[in-house]
Short mmCIF file of C-alpha atoms and ligand atoms in Angstrom, two decimals:
data_model
loop_
_atom_site.label_atom_id
_atom_site.label_comp_id
_atom_site.label_asym_id
_atom_site.label_seq_id
_atom_site.Cartn_x
_atom_site.Cartn_y
_atom_site.Cartn_z
CA MET A 25 -56.60 105.59 142.92
CA ALA A 26 -57.64 109.01 141.62
CA GLU A 27 -60.62 110.58 143.37
CA ARG A 28 -63.87 110.05 141.51
CA LYS A 29 -67.35 111.36 141.75
CA PRO A 30 -70.02 108.72 142.29
CA TYR A 31 -71.52 107.30 139.12
CA GLU A 32 -75.05 106.05 138.60
CA ASN A 33 -74.70 104.16 135.32
CA ILE A 34 -71.26 102.61 135.66
CA HIS A 35 -69.29 100.95 138.40
CA VAL A 36 -65.53 101.34 138.83
CA ASP A 37 -63.39 98.92 140.77
CA ASN A 38 -59.62 98.98 141.24
CA ALA A 39 -57.19 96.48 142.73
CA ASP A 40 -53.48 95.83 142.17
CA GLY A 41 -53.18 98.18 139.21
CA ILE A 42 -56.18 96.70 137.39
CA THR A 43 -59.28 98.85 136.96
CA THR A 44 -62.55 97.21 135.98
CA VAL A 45 -65.24 99.49 134.59
CA THR A 46 -68.68 97.91 134.46
CA LEU A 47 -71.56 99.33 132.44
CA ASN A 48 -74.20 99.14 135.09
CA ARG A 49 -77.70 99.24 133.62
CA PRO A 50 -78.44 95.51 133.71
CA ASP A 51 -82.21 96.06 133.52
CA LYS A 52 -81.66 97.78 130.17
CA ARG A 53 -79.00 95.29 129.08
CA ASN A 54 -76.39 98.04 129.55
CA ALA A 55 -77.72 100.03 126.62
CA MET A 56 -75.79 103.29 126.34
CA SER A 57 -77.81 106.34 127.31
CA PRO A 58 -76.41 109.90 127.11
CA ALA A 59 -76.06 109.88 130.91
CA LEU A 60 -74.02 106.66 130.81
CA ASP A 61 -71.84 108.08 128.03
CA GLU A 62 -71.13 111.22 130.05
CA GLU A 63 -70.06 109.15 133.02
CA MET A 64 -67.87 106.94 130.86
CA LEU A 65 -66.14 109.95 129.32
CA ASP A 66 -65.50 111.47 132.73
CA CYS A 67 -64.23 108.15 134.05
CA ILE A 68 -61.95 107.27 131.16
CA LEU A 69 -60.34 110.71 131.12
CA LYS A 70 -59.46 110.26 134.80
CA LEU A 71 -58.17 106.73 134.30
CA GLU A 72 -55.83 107.79 131.50
CA ALA A 73 -53.65 109.58 134.02
CA ASP A 74 -54.43 107.41 137.03
CA PRO A 75 -51.18 105.85 138.32
CA ASP A 76 -53.18 103.02 139.94
CA THR A 77 -54.58 101.96 136.56
CA ARG A 78 -52.08 99.89 134.59
CA VAL A 79 -54.70 97.82 132.79
CA LEU A 80 -58.34 98.64 132.04
CA ILE A 81 -61.07 96.01 131.80
CA LEU A 82 -64.45 96.91 130.33
CA THR A 83 -67.42 94.69 131.12
CA GLY A 84 -71.16 94.72 131.72
CA ALA A 85 -73.43 94.00 134.68
CA GLY A 86 -75.92 91.16 134.42
CA GLU A 87 -76.54 89.18 131.27
CA ALA A 88 -75.34 91.73 128.70
CA TRP A 89 -72.01 93.30 127.83
CA SER A 90 -73.94 96.06 126.10
CA ALA A 91 -77.06 96.07 123.92
CA GLY A 92 -75.68 99.08 122.04
CA MET A 93 -77.10 102.58 121.95
CA ASP A 94 -80.22 103.16 124.04
CA LEU A 95 -83.03 103.28 121.49
CA LYS A 96 -85.25 105.22 123.85
CA LEU A 97 -82.87 107.69 125.52
CA TYR A 98 -80.16 108.11 122.86
CA PHE A 99 -82.39 107.98 119.76
CA ARG A 100 -86.06 108.73 120.40
CA ALA A 101 -85.61 111.20 123.27
CA LEU A 102 -83.25 113.34 121.18
CA GLU A 103 -85.48 113.54 118.10
CA GLY A 104 -86.13 117.24 117.44
CA ASN A 105 -83.27 118.25 119.74
CA PRO A 106 -80.30 118.87 117.43
CA ALA A 107 -78.12 120.45 120.11
CA GLY A 108 -78.71 117.55 122.48
CA ARG A 109 -78.03 115.11 119.67
CA ILE A 110 -74.70 116.72 118.76
CA LYS A 111 -73.60 116.69 122.39
CA ALA A 112 -74.65 113.07 122.86
CA GLU A 113 -72.90 111.97 119.65
CA TRP A 114 -69.72 113.80 120.54
CA THR A 115 -69.68 112.36 124.04
CA THR A 116 -70.32 108.77 123.02
CA HIS A 117 -67.73 108.81 120.24
CA GLN A 118 -65.19 110.46 122.47
CA TRP A 119 -65.18 107.73 125.08
CA ARG A 120 -65.97 104.71 122.89
CA TRP A 121 -63.46 105.46 120.22
CA TYR A 122 -61.05 108.36 120.58
CA ARG A 123 -60.28 107.91 124.30
CA LEU A 124 -60.63 104.12 124.50
CA TYR A 125 -58.85 103.21 121.25
CA ASN A 126 -55.99 105.52 122.19
CA PHE A 127 -55.99 104.69 125.90
CA PRO A 128 -52.30 104.70 126.91
CA LYS A 129 -52.50 101.41 128.79
CA PRO A 130 -53.76 97.96 127.75
CA THR A 131 -57.53 97.54 127.53
CA ILE A 132 -59.46 94.27 127.69
CA ALA A 133 -63.10 93.80 126.72
CA MET A 134 -64.47 91.14 129.08
CA VAL A 135 -67.55 90.16 127.08
CA ASN A 136 -69.94 88.51 129.47
CA GLY A 137 -73.08 88.46 127.31
CA TYR A 138 -75.05 90.30 124.63
CA CYS A 139 -73.06 92.66 122.43
CA PHE A 140 -75.08 94.48 119.76
CA GLY A 141 -74.85 97.34 117.32
CA GLY A 142 -73.09 100.37 118.77
CA ALA A 143 -71.33 98.19 121.34
CA PHE A 144 -69.11 96.91 118.52
CA THR A 145 -67.34 100.27 118.63
CA GLN A 146 -65.95 99.89 122.14
CA LEU A 147 -65.46 96.15 121.58
CA ILE A 148 -63.13 96.84 118.67
CA ALA A 149 -61.55 99.82 120.44
CA CYS A 150 -60.29 97.52 123.20
CA ASP A 151 -56.88 95.99 122.53
CA ILE A 152 -57.95 92.49 123.51
CA ALA A 153 -61.42 90.95 123.71
CA ILE A 154 -62.12 87.83 125.75
CA ALA A 155 -65.67 86.48 125.43
CA ALA A 156 -67.68 84.02 127.46
CA ASP A 157 -68.76 81.05 125.37
CA THR A 158 -72.35 82.14 126.05
CA ALA A 159 -71.91 85.68 124.63
CA ARG A 160 -74.03 86.64 121.62
CA PHE A 161 -73.21 89.28 119.04
CA GLY A 162 -75.09 91.06 116.30
CA LEU A 163 -75.14 93.98 113.90
CA SER A 164 -78.82 94.39 114.59
CA GLU A 165 -79.25 97.84 113.03
CA ILE A 166 -80.81 96.51 109.83
CA ASN A 167 -83.47 94.84 111.99
CA TRP A 168 -84.80 98.21 113.05
CA GLY A 169 -84.26 100.01 109.77
CA VAL A 170 -80.97 101.86 110.17
CA ILE A 171 -77.35 101.38 109.15
CA PRO A 172 -74.47 100.41 111.47
CA GLY A 173 -73.82 104.10 112.02
CA GLY A 174 -71.75 106.12 114.42
CA LEU A 175 -68.40 104.57 113.70
CA VAL A 176 -69.51 100.94 113.57
CA SER A 177 -69.31 100.37 109.80
CA LYS A 178 -65.87 101.96 109.76
CA VAL A 179 -64.29 100.17 112.72
CA LEU A 180 -65.63 96.77 111.65
CA SER A 181 -62.88 96.62 109.06
CA ILE A 182 -60.25 96.63 111.81
CA SER A 183 -61.22 93.24 113.09
CA MET A 184 -63.63 91.61 110.63
CA ASN A 185 -63.09 90.90 106.97
CA TYR A 186 -65.23 92.35 104.17
CA ARG A 187 -67.31 89.21 103.58
CA ASP A 188 -68.19 88.68 107.26
CA SER A 189 -68.88 92.39 107.89
CA MET A 190 -71.16 92.63 104.88
CA TYR A 191 -72.96 89.37 105.66
CA TYR A 192 -73.78 90.21 109.25
CA ALA A 193 -74.52 93.90 108.60
CA LEU A 194 -76.92 93.02 105.78
CA SER A 195 -78.58 89.99 107.34
CA GLY A 196 -78.80 91.23 110.92
CA GLU A 197 -78.28 87.61 112.04
CA SER A 198 -76.89 87.27 115.52
CA PHE A 199 -73.92 84.98 116.08
CA GLY A 200 -72.21 83.23 118.94
CA ALA A 201 -68.83 83.60 120.59
CA ALA A 202 -67.18 80.81 118.58
CA ASP A 203 -68.05 82.60 115.33
CA ALA A 204 -66.85 85.90 116.79
CA GLU A 205 -63.50 84.27 117.52
CA ARG A 206 -63.27 82.65 114.08
CA MET A 207 -63.89 86.05 112.46
CA GLY A 208 -61.33 87.82 114.64
CA LEU A 209 -63.92 90.01 116.35
CA VAL A 210 -62.78 88.64 119.70
CA THR A 211 -59.36 87.37 120.64
CA LYS A 212 -60.40 84.31 122.57
CA VAL A 213 -63.46 82.49 123.91
CA VAL A 214 -63.43 80.96 127.37
CA PRO A 215 -66.06 79.14 129.45
CA ALA A 216 -68.45 81.63 131.04
CA ALA A 217 -67.62 80.21 134.48
CA SER A 218 -63.94 81.11 134.15
CA LEU A 219 -64.28 84.40 132.24
CA LYS A 220 -63.42 86.67 135.16
CA HIS A 221 -60.59 84.46 136.38
CA ASP A 222 -59.05 84.18 132.90
CA VAL A 223 -59.31 87.91 132.21
CA MET A 224 -57.84 88.81 135.59
CA LYS A 225 -54.91 86.46 134.98
CA LEU A 226 -54.21 88.14 131.66
CA ALA A 227 -54.63 91.61 133.17
CA LYS A 228 -52.19 90.76 135.96
CA HIS A 229 -49.62 89.62 133.42
CA LEU A 230 -50.00 92.83 131.39
CA SER A 231 -49.87 94.97 134.54
CA GLU A 232 -46.49 93.51 135.46
CA LEU A 233 -44.76 94.28 132.15
CA ASN A 234 -42.64 97.36 131.53
CA PRO A 235 -45.39 100.00 131.14
CA GLU A 236 -43.42 102.20 128.77
CA ALA A 237 -42.71 99.27 126.45
CA VAL A 238 -46.38 98.28 126.60
CA ARG A 239 -47.54 101.80 125.83
CA ALA A 240 -45.12 102.22 122.92
CA THR A 241 -46.02 98.80 121.52
CA LYS A 242 -49.74 99.46 121.41
CA GLN A 243 -49.22 102.90 119.91
CA ALA A 244 -46.88 101.45 117.30
CA VAL A 245 -49.20 98.64 116.24
CA LYS A 246 -52.20 100.98 116.00
CA THR A 247 -50.49 103.91 114.34
CA VAL A 248 -48.72 102.13 111.50
CA ARG A 249 -51.96 100.54 110.28
CA ASP A 250 -52.76 103.51 108.06
CA MET A 251 -49.20 104.41 107.03
CA SER A 252 -47.22 103.60 103.94
CA MET A 253 -44.29 101.20 104.39
CA ASP A 254 -41.77 104.06 104.30
CA GLN A 255 -43.73 106.18 106.77
CA ALA A 256 -44.15 103.19 109.08
CA HIS A 257 -40.44 102.46 109.00
CA GLU A 258 -39.58 106.04 109.84
CA TYR A 259 -42.26 106.25 112.55
CA LEU A 260 -41.14 103.01 114.20
CA MET A 261 -37.53 104.16 114.33
CA ALA A 262 -38.64 107.41 115.93
CA LYS A 263 -40.92 105.53 118.31
CA SER A 264 -38.05 103.29 119.41
CA GLY A 265 -36.02 106.40 120.19
CA GLN A 266 -38.90 107.86 122.14
CA LEU A 267 -39.27 104.65 124.16
CA ALA A 268 -35.58 104.64 125.05
CA TYR A 269 -35.94 108.24 126.25
CA ARG A 270 -39.14 107.64 128.25
CA ASP A 271 -38.21 104.30 129.77
CA LYS A 272 -36.64 105.22 133.09
CA GLU A 273 -36.16 101.56 134.05
CA ASN A 274 -34.14 100.98 130.88
CA GLY A 275 -35.79 97.72 129.99
CA TYR A 276 -33.74 97.24 126.86
CA ALA A 277 -30.37 97.21 128.64
CA THR A 278 -31.71 95.16 131.55
CA GLY A 279 -33.25 92.56 129.27
CA ILE A 280 -30.13 92.21 127.12
CA LYS A 281 -27.91 91.92 130.20
CA GLN A 282 -30.10 89.25 131.80
CA PHE A 283 -30.06 87.24 128.54
CA ILE A 284 -26.48 87.64 127.30
CA ASP A 285 -24.44 88.18 130.47
CA ASP A 286 -26.44 86.76 133.37
CA LYS A 287 -28.19 84.04 131.37
CA THR A 288 -31.15 84.30 133.74
CA PHE A 289 -34.00 84.28 131.23
CA ARG A 290 -35.05 83.62 127.65
CA PRO A 291 -36.87 86.54 126.02
CA GLY A 292 -38.76 84.13 123.80
CA LEU A 293 -40.35 82.48 126.80
CA GLN A 294 -40.85 85.12 129.48
CA PRO A 295 -40.27 88.80 130.35
CA TYR A 296 -37.07 90.01 131.98
CA THR A 297 -37.08 90.47 135.76
CA ARG A 298 -38.01 94.02 136.63
CA LYS A 299 -36.38 95.55 139.68
CA ALA A 300 -39.27 97.34 141.34
CA PRO A 301 -42.26 97.80 139.08
CA ALA A 302 -43.08 101.45 139.68
CA LYS A 303 -46.49 103.07 139.62
CA HIS A 304 -47.04 104.54 136.24
CA GLY A 305 -49.29 107.33 135.07
CA ALA A 306 -49.79 108.46 131.53
CA ALA A 307 -47.65 111.55 131.38
N1 COA B 21 -82.03 100.43 123.99
C1 COA B 21 -82.95 100.67 124.93
N2 COA B 21 -83.44 99.73 125.75
C2 COA B 21 -82.98 98.49 125.61
C3 COA B 21 -82.02 98.15 124.65
C4 COA B 21 -81.54 99.19 123.81
N3 COA B 21 -80.58 98.99 122.90
N4 COA B 21 -81.77 96.83 124.73
C5 COA B 21 -82.55 96.36 125.72
N5 COA B 21 -83.27 97.37 126.24
C6 COA B 21 -84.26 97.29 127.33
C7 COA B 21 -85.61 96.77 126.86
O1 COA B 21 -86.38 97.79 126.28
C8 COA B 21 -86.15 96.25 128.15
O2 COA B 21 -86.63 97.35 128.90
P1 COA B 21 -88.02 97.26 129.74
O3 COA B 21 -87.76 96.20 130.78
O4 COA B 21 -88.19 98.61 130.31
O5 COA B 21 -89.07 96.83 128.77
C9 COA B 21 -84.94 95.71 128.87
O6 COA B 21 -83.82 96.36 128.30
C10 COA B 21 -84.74 94.23 128.69
O7 COA B 21 -84.79 93.96 127.30
P2 COA B 21 -85.42 92.60 126.74
O8 COA B 21 -85.53 92.74 125.28
O9 COA B 21 -86.67 92.27 127.49
O10 COA B 21 -84.26 91.58 127.19
P3 COA B 21 -83.84 90.18 126.57
O11 COA B 21 -82.82 89.63 127.50
O12 COA B 21 -85.05 89.37 126.26
O13 COA B 21 -83.15 90.53 125.16
C11 COA B 21 -81.61 91.78 123.77
C12 COA B 21 -81.92 91.21 125.17
C13 COA B 21 -80.30 92.54 123.92
C14 COA B 21 -81.45 90.63 122.78
C15 COA B 21 -82.78 92.70 123.33
O14 COA B 21 -83.10 93.59 124.39
C16 COA B 21 -82.45 93.53 122.12
O15 COA B 21 -82.55 93.04 121.01
N6 COA B 21 -82.02 94.80 122.33
C17 COA B 21 -81.72 95.71 121.24
C18 COA B 21 -80.38 95.36 120.63
C19 COA B 21 -80.03 96.31 119.51
O16 COA B 21 -80.59 96.26 118.44
N7 COA B 21 -79.05 97.15 119.77
C20 COA B 21 -78.50 98.05 118.79
C21 COA B 21 -78.54 99.44 119.28
S1 COA B 21 -77.37 100.42 118.36
#
């Protein structure tokens, strides 16, 4: 794994191509301070190109996933400090949205507990979100007199519908994991006791797929969201061409051969057999 400097507010763990990044301020319910955000930005930039990271899991230490922005260190401490505020805003949005949403490998939010306010940004930025049945969510901003700012109000529309977004943003009511799943805010809810096991199993599966096909797929699904039908069609044709060029293991030809000629697998039921899954960076 790529060399890293020691972090104080996050913990990074890597095994078998799966990197788990843990927000590590359990005493503060993993609220995001400017120092934590700087470490996350540094970390995520390194992981983008890290050949030992094929899947990224984001979780929290202790009983919270993240209680959102740190009201003391991110808000109050930067009052009257416009330069510090701009830097902190830039840093937090860089890692939580621009880097994480566009991360070139699959990302999984492993939601172990409380998830409030600003934490919705990185929750929605992750490709997949698996929540413990004990996790609790809330757009709590209204409860302390502000709006779901940063990018929260904007990114809500990616995974929640208008009625649910408006209801929970206006009421400030917290809600449980089952409601988060019903609304599409998380992909799946699992028992808290099996959360880590279930997420690792999924991460292992993703880490064993053709990484170029995975990368192109996530870019395709994300990018066409804001395109017209014609633009999307054109983009997807170009993207397919790019994948064929980038995919040195030639997954397309291998998969077709194994299905049509060798009759060794069914694409509807499992992936084709890869020869020697190679380490993959994000060139
Ligand atoms: N910013 C700063 N500090 C926070 C924090 C936040 N967002 N969330 C929790 N903390 C701190 C508390 O101030 C407390 O610190 P202290 O021990 O120095 O007093 C510590 O974390 C534990 O918080 P506490 O409220 O006692 O824990 P809890 O388990 O009873 O409740 C929450 C957990 C998450 C429900 C509650 O802390 C909370 O409502 N946090 C704010 C959530 C929020 O509105 N976030 C939106 C920010 S954009």
